[in-house]
Amino acid sequence: MAIQTIPTQPITGQRPGTSGLRKKVSTFLQPLYLENFVQALFDVLNHTTPDGQGLAGQTLVLGGDGRYHNRAAVQTILRLAAANGVARVLLGQGGILSTPAVSAVIRRHKAFGGIVLSASHNPGGPEGDFGIKYNAGNGGPANETLTQAVYARTLTISAIRTTDTPDIGMNQLGTQQVEQMQVEVIDPVADYAAVMRELFDFELIRSMFKNGFTMRMDTMWAVGGPYAKAILEGELGAPAGTVVNGEPLEDFGGLHPDPNPVNAEELIAHMRGAASPDFGAATDGDADRNMVVGRDFVVSPSDSLAVMTARATQIPGYHAGLAGVARSMPTSAAVDRVAKALGIECFETPTGWKFFGNLLDAGRVTLCGEESYGTGSDHVREKDGLWAVLFWLNLQGATGRSVESLVREHWQTYGRNIYSRHDYEGIPVDVANALMADLRAALPGLQGQYFGKRHIVTADDFSYTDPVDHSVSSGQGVRLIFNDGARVVFRLSGTGTEGATLRLYLERYESDTTLQDGPVQYALAELVALADAVAGIRARTGMAIPTVMT
Ligand code: VG1
Ligand code: CO
């Protein structure tokens, strides 16, 4: 057994997107594809440590969402890590760790960083997607400076350092060696569960289940299953069977592990009618997203963030109040109204959790969220699906109120930000790029333009200056903001693997409680028409309707 240097050549297209490098499994199976990217990452990490020691003597965390190629990728990465001087790897048992669990393990063990193997909500299996993402020592996604550096390195790389050691066993807890490197196979749930225990009133939740509170937790055949089973059914006494679709499968049962009303339709169907459970929830492929559902009532992610912010002090972990909140730009401004009422700061960041990291590290915000079914807090540096579910459970217990009544009361107090996202998937890349380019070019002319009674007060391409490190991220999405607070936002997805996906985000504020309840798409129809008039979506894509509306 020996450490080897293998010559290689740059592979194009290894630029990380919104959340790591995501490609078709077939792409990752190309010779040296994964090796090139991981070596580029290690090369960069070896040059960026303040002490100049690089990875020597450091601990990395490693795990993934269990999708197809997870286990093989773990073995490859372990060999590269050993050959690149890593001293110790904390590996989730079976190669499994949810995204929030990786974050929790990095933080609790003060690891140097961690690697998450996931393409999150994207489908899995041999025909599906695979992905890899690096998280830094704060437990959060690598910032743009680091991901850009890794990408640049993939374009100049010429050698890979690895070893010819055989595969290790990853199913048994305990320590093994790969060359000089220790691999500690850890319980994937333990550290994460310890964090949850510190934040929520487990005693109260236990008594809810004991008194007959019913719940359906759909983990969509993905990595959330083991966590939900251990915590909800194991520790909190929810009846067996509360967690459904709970085995992590390599292909997520052939389904799309994205917890929204379209892809989690089975859950939505179960939550209809008086006989349905009190509470429903779902998590995604890597268990960082969540959808919260009441009986006959689906909570929009933007509303979820706003309600959580308004009621945070009713949860033990947030009893002392919130430092501030942050939302991604396309997320509705519902939380802004709560922040204003509470007198706390509210930040608007570009899409992707990596932009919350500095604000969380600096203690400027406690809660953050995205319209894409992501909510989280400063307990880790990732969005966290089961955390959000426990938050809502705790909230129902603490208030004695249903999900629906909590949200309705919120609308009465703050008004409702009626919201929807329309996705146009599988657009030819050049068509999508031309649409966005033309839209950007049209921005100066749109300023001040009237559409019926509304007029545009801001037409821009969102640019963000990080308040902590002052880095600037521009070109983050075209915003049309109207005089009545309505917004239309256009951006291209940075997580897809086939063609381009145009995301159209629509929002309008309604303070009149008698007008808050109609069908959302109807309430937003004017804005939809306006978006099409401005961007020519239908004409350019040939698509009469979006592929997904949430
Ligand atoms: C999407 C969402 C974004 C989220 C990202 C990663 O990105 O819109 O809010 O942070 O996915 O989520 P994009 O660029 O496709 O719009 V996950 O759960 O897929 O890691
Ligand atoms: Co995810």
XYZ file of C-alpha atoms and ligand atoms in Angstrom:
571
model
C 0.000 0.000 0.000
C 1.452 3.309 -1.008
C 0.626 6.901 -1.638
C 0.612 7.606 -5.346
C 0.595 10.619 -7.590
C -1.608 10.124 -10.639
C -1.323 12.517 -13.567
C -4.590 14.126 -14.612
C -5.954 16.854 -16.850
C -8.413 19.645 -16.114
C -12.068 18.768 -16.655
C -14.267 21.663 -17.688
C -17.569 22.516 -16.049
C -16.658 21.836 -12.420
C -17.949 25.181 -11.232
C -19.987 24.857 -8.023
C -23.507 26.312 -8.258
C -25.916 27.575 -5.607
C -24.998 24.659 -3.376
C -21.924 22.711 -4.463
C -21.110 20.802 -7.629
C -24.146 18.925 -8.969
C -24.112 16.795 -12.083
C -25.682 13.695 -13.530
C -24.372 10.485 -11.956
C -23.023 9.547 -15.399
C -20.847 12.667 -15.312
C -19.492 11.816 -11.857
C -18.712 8.302 -13.104
C -16.291 9.639 -15.736
C -12.715 8.657 -14.942
C -11.112 10.989 -12.366
C -14.115 13.354 -12.345
C -14.629 13.187 -8.583
C -10.900 12.853 -7.922
C -10.124 16.032 -9.861
C -12.668 18.074 -7.946
C -11.674 16.751 -4.531
C -7.953 17.211 -5.250
C -8.662 20.777 -6.375
C -10.503 21.347 -3.106
C -7.651 19.893 -1.063
C -5.076 21.931 -3.011
C -7.008 25.099 -2.195
C -7.497 24.126 1.450
C -3.783 23.393 1.743
C -3.052 26.942 0.664
C -5.652 28.838 2.628
C -5.050 27.821 6.220
C -3.849 30.762 8.273
C -1.113 28.696 9.937
C 0.197 27.396 6.630
C -0.184 23.850 7.920
C -2.820 22.961 5.368
C -4.721 19.773 5.989
C -1.901 18.148 7.934
C -3.173 17.067 11.305
C -6.718 18.206 10.579
C -10.097 16.510 11.052
C -12.678 16.400 8.268
C -16.312 15.290 8.503
C -17.709 13.163 5.673
C -21.162 11.843 4.843
C -23.969 12.048 2.358
C -27.653 11.575 1.734
C -27.281 7.918 0.770
C -28.075 8.389 -2.900
C -26.594 6.235 -5.650
C -22.771 6.564 -5.770
C -22.596 7.798 -2.139
C -20.688 4.776 -0.876
C -18.220 4.593 -3.759
C -17.550 8.330 -3.505
C -16.811 7.974 0.229
C -14.078 5.403 -0.495
C -12.514 7.610 -3.179
C -12.524 10.665 -0.936
C -11.031 8.751 2.003
C -8.088 7.654 -0.157
C -7.480 11.202 -1.373
C -7.826 12.610 2.137
C -5.258 10.155 3.489
C -2.814 10.965 0.692
C -3.309 14.703 1.214
C -2.351 14.668 4.868
C -5.714 14.679 6.637
C -5.229 13.184 10.105
C -8.761 12.077 10.915
C -12.117 11.705 9.220
C -15.405 11.506 11.100
C -17.551 9.420 8.766
C -21.279 8.919 9.224
C -22.171 5.242 9.605
C -22.959 3.711 6.238
C -21.626 6.892 4.637
C -24.761 8.666 5.847
C -25.048 12.175 7.286
C -27.776 14.702 6.585
C -26.641 18.184 5.584
C -27.622 19.762 8.932
C -25.970 16.851 10.746
C -22.673 17.482 8.918
C -22.910 21.063 10.106
C -23.636 19.963 13.681
C -20.778 17.421 13.707
C -18.250 19.937 12.329
C -19.196 22.419 15.035
C -19.406 20.036 17.979
C -16.112 18.337 17.119
C -14.417 21.574 16.055
C -13.442 19.914 12.788
C -11.538 21.760 10.090
C -14.433 21.290 7.675
C -16.593 18.682 6.042
C -17.730 17.215 2.762
C -21.408 16.584 2.023
C -22.276 14.135 -0.742
C -25.685 15.167 -1.966
C -27.640 16.670 -4.795
C -30.295 17.554 -2.228
C -33.789 17.686 -3.720
C -32.645 16.487 -7.157
C -33.670 12.929 -8.097
C -31.149 10.118 -7.474
C -30.303 6.706 -8.880
C -28.057 5.750 -11.801
C -30.011 8.083 -14.109
C -30.300 10.807 -11.470
C -27.978 13.384 -9.967
C -25.021 13.347 -7.617
C -23.322 16.221 -5.856
C -20.512 17.277 -3.573
C -20.220 20.319 -1.344
C -17.576 21.574 1.052
C -18.485 23.093 4.411
C -15.972 25.150 6.371
C -15.045 25.086 10.049
C -18.106 27.126 11.041
C -20.224 24.241 9.712
C -21.547 26.287 6.809
C -21.278 26.061 3.029
C -17.999 27.353 1.639
C -18.200 31.000 0.707
C -17.935 32.229 -2.875
C -14.231 33.086 -2.573
C -13.446 29.486 -1.719
C -15.741 27.901 -4.311
C -14.294 30.194 -6.997
C -10.782 29.225 -5.966
C -11.656 25.536 -6.184
C -13.179 26.037 -9.603
C -10.075 27.910 -10.784
C -7.919 25.054 -9.493
C -9.974 22.468 -11.437
C -8.864 24.290 -14.584
C -5.140 23.958 -13.856
C -4.921 20.680 -11.969
C -2.315 18.199 -13.191
C -1.939 15.587 -10.467
C -4.003 13.670 -7.942
C -2.623 12.293 -4.702
C -4.262 9.078 -3.601
C -3.395 5.647 -2.242
C -4.071 2.080 -3.280
C -5.526 1.057 0.079
C -8.579 -1.196 -0.103
C -12.098 0.000 0.752
C -12.850 0.332 4.437
C -15.966 -1.046 6.120
C -18.331 1.781 6.956
C -21.233 -0.058 8.545
C -19.726 -0.664 11.993
C -19.011 2.102 14.475
C -15.347 2.366 15.440
C -11.954 3.451 14.220
C -9.985 2.228 11.204
C -6.903 3.379 9.347
C -6.371 4.486 5.780
C -2.598 4.888 5.577
C -1.750 7.266 8.447
C -5.274 8.657 8.600
C -7.823 7.565 11.207
C -11.368 7.007 10.045
C -13.868 7.116 12.870
C -17.269 5.767 11.872
C -19.768 7.709 13.985
C -23.459 7.469 14.775
C -24.983 9.885 12.237
C -27.771 10.990 14.594
C -26.129 11.433 18.024
C -24.541 14.897 17.687
C -27.534 16.266 15.821
C -30.006 14.959 18.404
C -27.936 16.539 21.184
C -28.323 19.947 19.503
C -32.097 19.497 19.164
C -32.395 18.582 22.864
C -30.793 21.910 23.782
C -33.312 23.943 21.773
C -36.737 22.382 22.210
C -39.020 21.362 25.052
C -38.796 17.597 24.538
C -40.840 16.990 27.701
C -43.735 19.021 26.298
C -43.584 17.307 22.900
C -43.478 13.914 24.603
C -46.640 14.766 26.514
C -48.338 15.884 23.291
C -47.810 12.472 21.702
C -48.793 10.735 24.929
C -52.067 12.654 24.872
C -52.877 11.512 21.352
C -51.431 14.249 19.132
C -51.046 12.740 15.674
C -48.459 13.469 13.037
C -47.308 12.246 9.642
C -43.644 12.840 8.906
C -42.747 12.040 5.294
C -38.997 11.795 4.808
C -39.409 10.956 1.105
C -37.209 7.805 1.125
C -34.267 10.058 1.901
C -31.735 10.698 4.634
C -34.179 12.422 6.984
C -35.669 9.008 7.834
C -33.117 7.823 10.401
C -33.116 11.211 12.129
C -36.897 11.516 12.286
C -37.306 7.948 13.493
C -34.680 8.284 16.216
C -35.942 11.634 17.475
C -39.714 11.616 16.857
C -40.514 7.942 17.333
C -37.533 7.018 19.506
C -37.023 9.887 21.857
C -40.303 11.789 21.731
C -42.631 8.798 21.809
C -44.515 9.411 18.569
C -46.236 6.126 17.614
C -44.331 3.817 15.240
C -45.467 4.614 11.727
C -45.472 8.383 12.326
C -42.429 8.564 10.064
C -43.286 7.311 6.586
C -41.040 6.661 3.592
C -38.311 6.521 6.199
C -35.668 4.236 4.664
C -32.989 6.108 2.756
C -33.058 4.566 -0.729
C -30.373 5.073 -3.371
C -32.999 6.337 -5.836
C -35.513 7.811 -3.338
C -38.016 5.255 -4.617
C -37.766 6.818 -8.076
C -39.402 9.983 -6.706
C -38.292 13.582 -6.514
C -37.311 14.210 -2.862
C -38.444 17.818 -2.818
C -40.893 18.679 -0.031
C -43.387 20.908 -1.802
C -47.093 20.332 -2.469
C -46.323 19.070 -5.988
C -43.685 16.465 -5.170
C -45.018 15.539 -1.726
C -48.562 15.113 -2.999
C -48.996 11.909 -1.008
C -48.543 13.855 2.222
C -50.898 16.596 1.074
C -53.547 13.967 0.287
C -53.135 12.469 3.771
C -53.636 15.840 5.387
C -57.116 16.339 3.927
C -60.256 15.891 5.982
C -61.217 15.716 9.644
C -59.667 12.267 10.111
C -56.231 13.430 8.986
C -53.326 13.838 11.447
C -52.978 17.045 13.472
C -49.690 17.850 11.842
C -47.815 16.863 8.692
C -44.292 17.566 7.524
C -41.785 16.485 4.899
C -38.034 16.828 4.378
C -35.892 16.619 1.241
C -33.064 14.412 -0.059
C -30.459 15.697 2.404
C -32.988 16.705 5.094
C -32.226 20.415 5.098
C -35.558 21.504 3.589
C -38.933 21.227 5.252
C -42.584 21.582 4.399
C -45.058 22.143 7.223
C -48.687 21.133 6.745
C -51.717 21.474 8.975
C -55.036 19.719 8.514
C -56.286 20.964 5.111
C -53.682 23.693 5.257
C -50.233 24.074 3.670
C -47.851 26.638 5.140
C -45.805 28.582 2.622
C -42.101 28.657 3.524
C -42.038 32.452 3.620
C -44.955 32.466 6.054
C -43.298 29.745 8.098
C -40.234 31.940 8.606
C -42.422 34.899 9.567
C -44.479 32.916 12.102
C -41.346 31.368 13.605
C -39.811 34.814 13.967
C -42.933 36.275 15.558
C -43.217 33.431 18.057
C -39.586 32.452 18.635
C -39.593 33.438 22.293
C -42.146 30.697 22.949
C -39.443 28.127 22.151
C -36.864 27.464 24.907
C -33.823 27.839 22.628
C -34.951 31.298 21.502
C -36.504 32.434 24.763
C -34.141 35.394 25.036
C -35.245 36.776 21.660
C -33.617 37.087 18.270
C -30.574 39.129 17.318
C -31.983 39.636 13.832
C -33.346 37.686 10.879
C -32.346 37.143 7.268
C -34.138 35.949 4.180
C -33.028 35.326 0.634
C -34.040 38.039 -1.814
C -36.814 36.047 -3.570
C -38.351 35.039 -0.213
C -41.471 37.049 0.613
C -41.213 40.117 2.803
C -43.573 38.622 5.417
C -40.676 38.290 7.855
C -39.647 41.913 7.270
C -42.924 43.052 8.811
C -42.324 40.933 11.893
C -38.744 42.160 12.236
C -39.965 45.720 12.050
C -42.552 45.090 14.759
C -39.921 43.427 16.955
C -37.405 46.171 16.287
C -34.738 43.772 15.037
C -32.580 43.885 11.911
C -33.729 42.068 8.777
C -31.235 41.220 6.030
C -31.913 40.389 2.393
C -29.297 38.060 0.888
C -28.813 36.317 -2.447
C -30.207 32.815 -2.919
C -28.249 30.034 -1.189
C -27.452 29.300 2.427
C -23.785 30.275 2.084
C -24.831 33.935 2.228
C -26.232 33.574 5.764
C -22.957 32.269 7.216
C -21.245 35.568 7.971
C -24.385 37.087 9.509
C -24.830 34.036 11.745
C -21.144 33.920 12.698
C -21.174 37.612 13.565
C -24.226 37.178 15.787
C -26.241 39.573 13.641
C -29.059 37.087 12.945
C -30.609 34.153 14.791
C -33.157 32.848 12.275
C -32.959 32.735 8.498
C -34.971 31.290 5.679
C -35.610 30.857 1.988
C -38.789 30.515 -0.033
C -37.511 27.140 -1.262
C -38.681 25.336 1.899
C -35.573 26.185 3.892
C -35.471 27.521 7.442
C -32.746 27.448 10.031
C -31.070 29.209 12.913
C -27.699 29.832 14.479
C -27.680 26.308 16.002
C -25.894 25.097 12.836
C -24.841 26.793 9.603
C -27.224 24.990 7.252
C -30.934 25.063 6.804
C -32.428 22.310 8.875
C -35.568 20.357 8.027
C -36.198 18.402 11.224
C -35.300 21.436 13.342
C -38.112 23.372 11.644
C -40.512 20.478 12.208
C -39.590 20.330 15.911
C -39.992 24.105 16.122
C -43.548 23.872 14.783
C -44.321 20.897 17.048
C -43.046 22.795 20.064
C -45.013 25.862 18.983
C -48.265 23.902 18.726
C -47.624 22.460 22.178
C -46.700 25.798 23.726
C -49.712 27.633 22.293
C -52.257 24.816 22.179
C -53.059 26.031 18.671
C -53.215 24.300 15.316
C -50.902 25.124 12.398
C -53.775 26.729 10.526
C -54.877 28.949 13.390
C -51.289 30.073 14.030
C -50.874 31.167 10.414
C -54.314 32.766 10.143
C -53.760 34.752 13.280
C -50.422 35.853 11.850
C -52.134 37.142 8.697
C -54.643 39.027 10.795
C -51.901 40.724 12.759
C -49.394 41.419 10.014
C -51.355 41.070 6.788
C -50.600 38.383 4.226
C -47.809 38.387 1.663
C -49.519 36.290 -0.996
C -46.724 34.389 -2.686
C -45.926 31.851 -5.376
C -42.947 30.547 -7.316
C -43.288 29.381 -10.907
C -40.541 27.187 -12.335
C -39.970 26.712 -16.051
C -37.704 23.668 -16.185
C -35.671 22.219 -19.012
C -35.379 25.409 -21.081
C -32.518 25.398 -23.618
C -29.628 27.220 -21.931
C -29.236 29.797 -24.704
C -32.961 30.649 -24.603
C -32.823 31.140 -20.834
C -29.661 33.229 -21.005
C -31.093 35.414 -23.762
C -34.287 35.954 -21.768
C -32.328 37.125 -18.747
C -29.935 39.251 -20.802
C -32.790 41.028 -22.572
C -34.557 41.551 -19.269
C -31.433 43.108 -17.780
C -31.065 45.353 -20.802
C -34.685 46.461 -20.453
C -34.352 47.450 -16.784
C -33.679 51.194 -17.259
C -36.808 51.512 -19.415
C -38.959 49.654 -16.911
C -38.199 52.056 -14.114
C -41.352 54.039 -13.298
C -43.482 52.191 -15.858
C -47.194 51.760 -15.087
C -49.018 48.432 -15.315
C -52.659 49.211 -14.625
C -52.788 50.976 -11.282
C -49.329 49.813 -10.182
C -46.029 51.256 -11.196
C -42.469 50.030 -10.805
C -40.414 51.872 -8.206
C -37.317 49.690 -8.500
C -36.180 47.667 -11.502
C -32.729 46.242 -10.875
C -30.438 43.242 -10.875
C -29.944 42.361 -7.230
C -26.475 42.966 -5.872
C -25.462 42.144 -2.314
C -22.695 43.595 -0.247
C -21.976 41.337 2.700
C -22.238 43.555 5.797
C -19.519 41.552 7.544
C -16.733 40.978 5.011
C -17.965 43.556 2.456
C -17.669 41.089 -0.429
C -19.985 41.917 -3.321
C -22.166 39.362 -5.142
C -23.859 40.861 -8.164
C -26.197 39.572 -10.866
C -28.317 37.735 -8.287
C -31.699 38.142 -9.958
C -33.877 40.711 -11.672
C -36.319 42.470 -9.366
C -39.361 44.512 -10.278
C -40.640 46.185 -7.136
C -43.944 48.069 -7.285
C -45.290 51.044 -5.402
C -47.696 48.830 -3.406
C -44.921 46.457 -2.297
C -45.725 43.805 -4.925
C -42.653 42.122 -6.411
C -41.802 40.062 -9.449
C -38.383 38.399 -9.455
C -36.655 36.466 -12.221
C -33.565 34.315 -11.827
C -32.019 31.159 -13.225
C -31.555 28.130 -11.001
C -28.031 27.227 -9.962
C -28.770 23.665 -8.853
C -30.188 21.997 -11.958
C -28.303 19.533 -14.121
C -30.310 19.598 -17.340
C -30.884 22.677 -19.473
C -31.840 25.789 -17.550
C -34.615 26.464 -15.064
C -36.201 29.894 -14.947
C -37.631 30.764 -11.568
C -40.326 33.416 -11.438
C -41.198 34.640 -7.946
C -44.436 36.540 -7.384
C -45.576 38.397 -4.320
C -48.205 40.894 -3.309
C -49.322 42.183 0.052
C -52.920 41.945 1.242
C -53.902 43.563 4.509
C -57.669 43.100 4.117
C -58.468 39.886 6.001
C -61.579 39.318 3.901
C -59.396 39.189 0.768
C -56.591 37.012 2.113
C -58.165 33.655 1.517
C -58.787 33.256 -2.220
C -56.750 30.934 -4.436
C -53.159 32.166 -4.521
C -52.732 31.813 -8.279
C -55.859 33.857 -8.841
C -54.649 36.561 -6.474
C -51.359 36.757 -8.377
C -52.763 36.462 -11.915
C -52.137 40.120 -12.750
C -48.484 39.823 -11.775
C -48.108 36.625 -13.793
C -49.450 38.359 -16.885
C -47.191 41.304 -16.272
C -44.138 39.063 -15.896
C -44.920 37.439 -19.215
C -45.452 40.796 -20.893
C -42.071 42.011 -19.669
C -39.999 38.858 -20.220
C -41.862 37.054 -22.997
C -41.614 33.750 -21.155
C -44.290 31.934 -23.118
C -43.141 33.109 -26.512
C -39.480 32.386 -25.850
C -39.846 29.013 -24.142
C -42.917 27.778 -25.976
C -44.257 26.749 -22.563
C -47.855 27.786 -21.905
C -47.613 27.115 -18.174
C -44.797 26.529 -15.671
C -43.637 22.961 -15.006
C -43.960 23.495 -11.237
C -45.944 26.031 -9.223
C -45.461 26.187 -5.483
C -32.337 26.201 -4.944
C -33.174 27.125 -4.088
C -32.311 27.810 -3.047
C -31.585 26.748 -2.219
C -30.816 25.818 -3.132
C -30.178 24.673 -2.371
O -31.366 26.945 -5.635
O -33.826 28.073 -4.878
O -33.112 28.623 -2.244
O -30.694 27.351 -1.318
O -31.692 25.251 -4.105
O -31.138 23.927 -1.674
P -31.532 27.379 -7.177
O -30.248 28.060 -7.542
O -31.806 26.135 -7.951
O -32.714 28.302 -7.215
V -30.879 22.276 -1.436
O -31.943 21.762 -0.304
O -31.104 21.747 -3.042
O -29.286 22.119 -1.151
Co -31.549 20.004 0.439
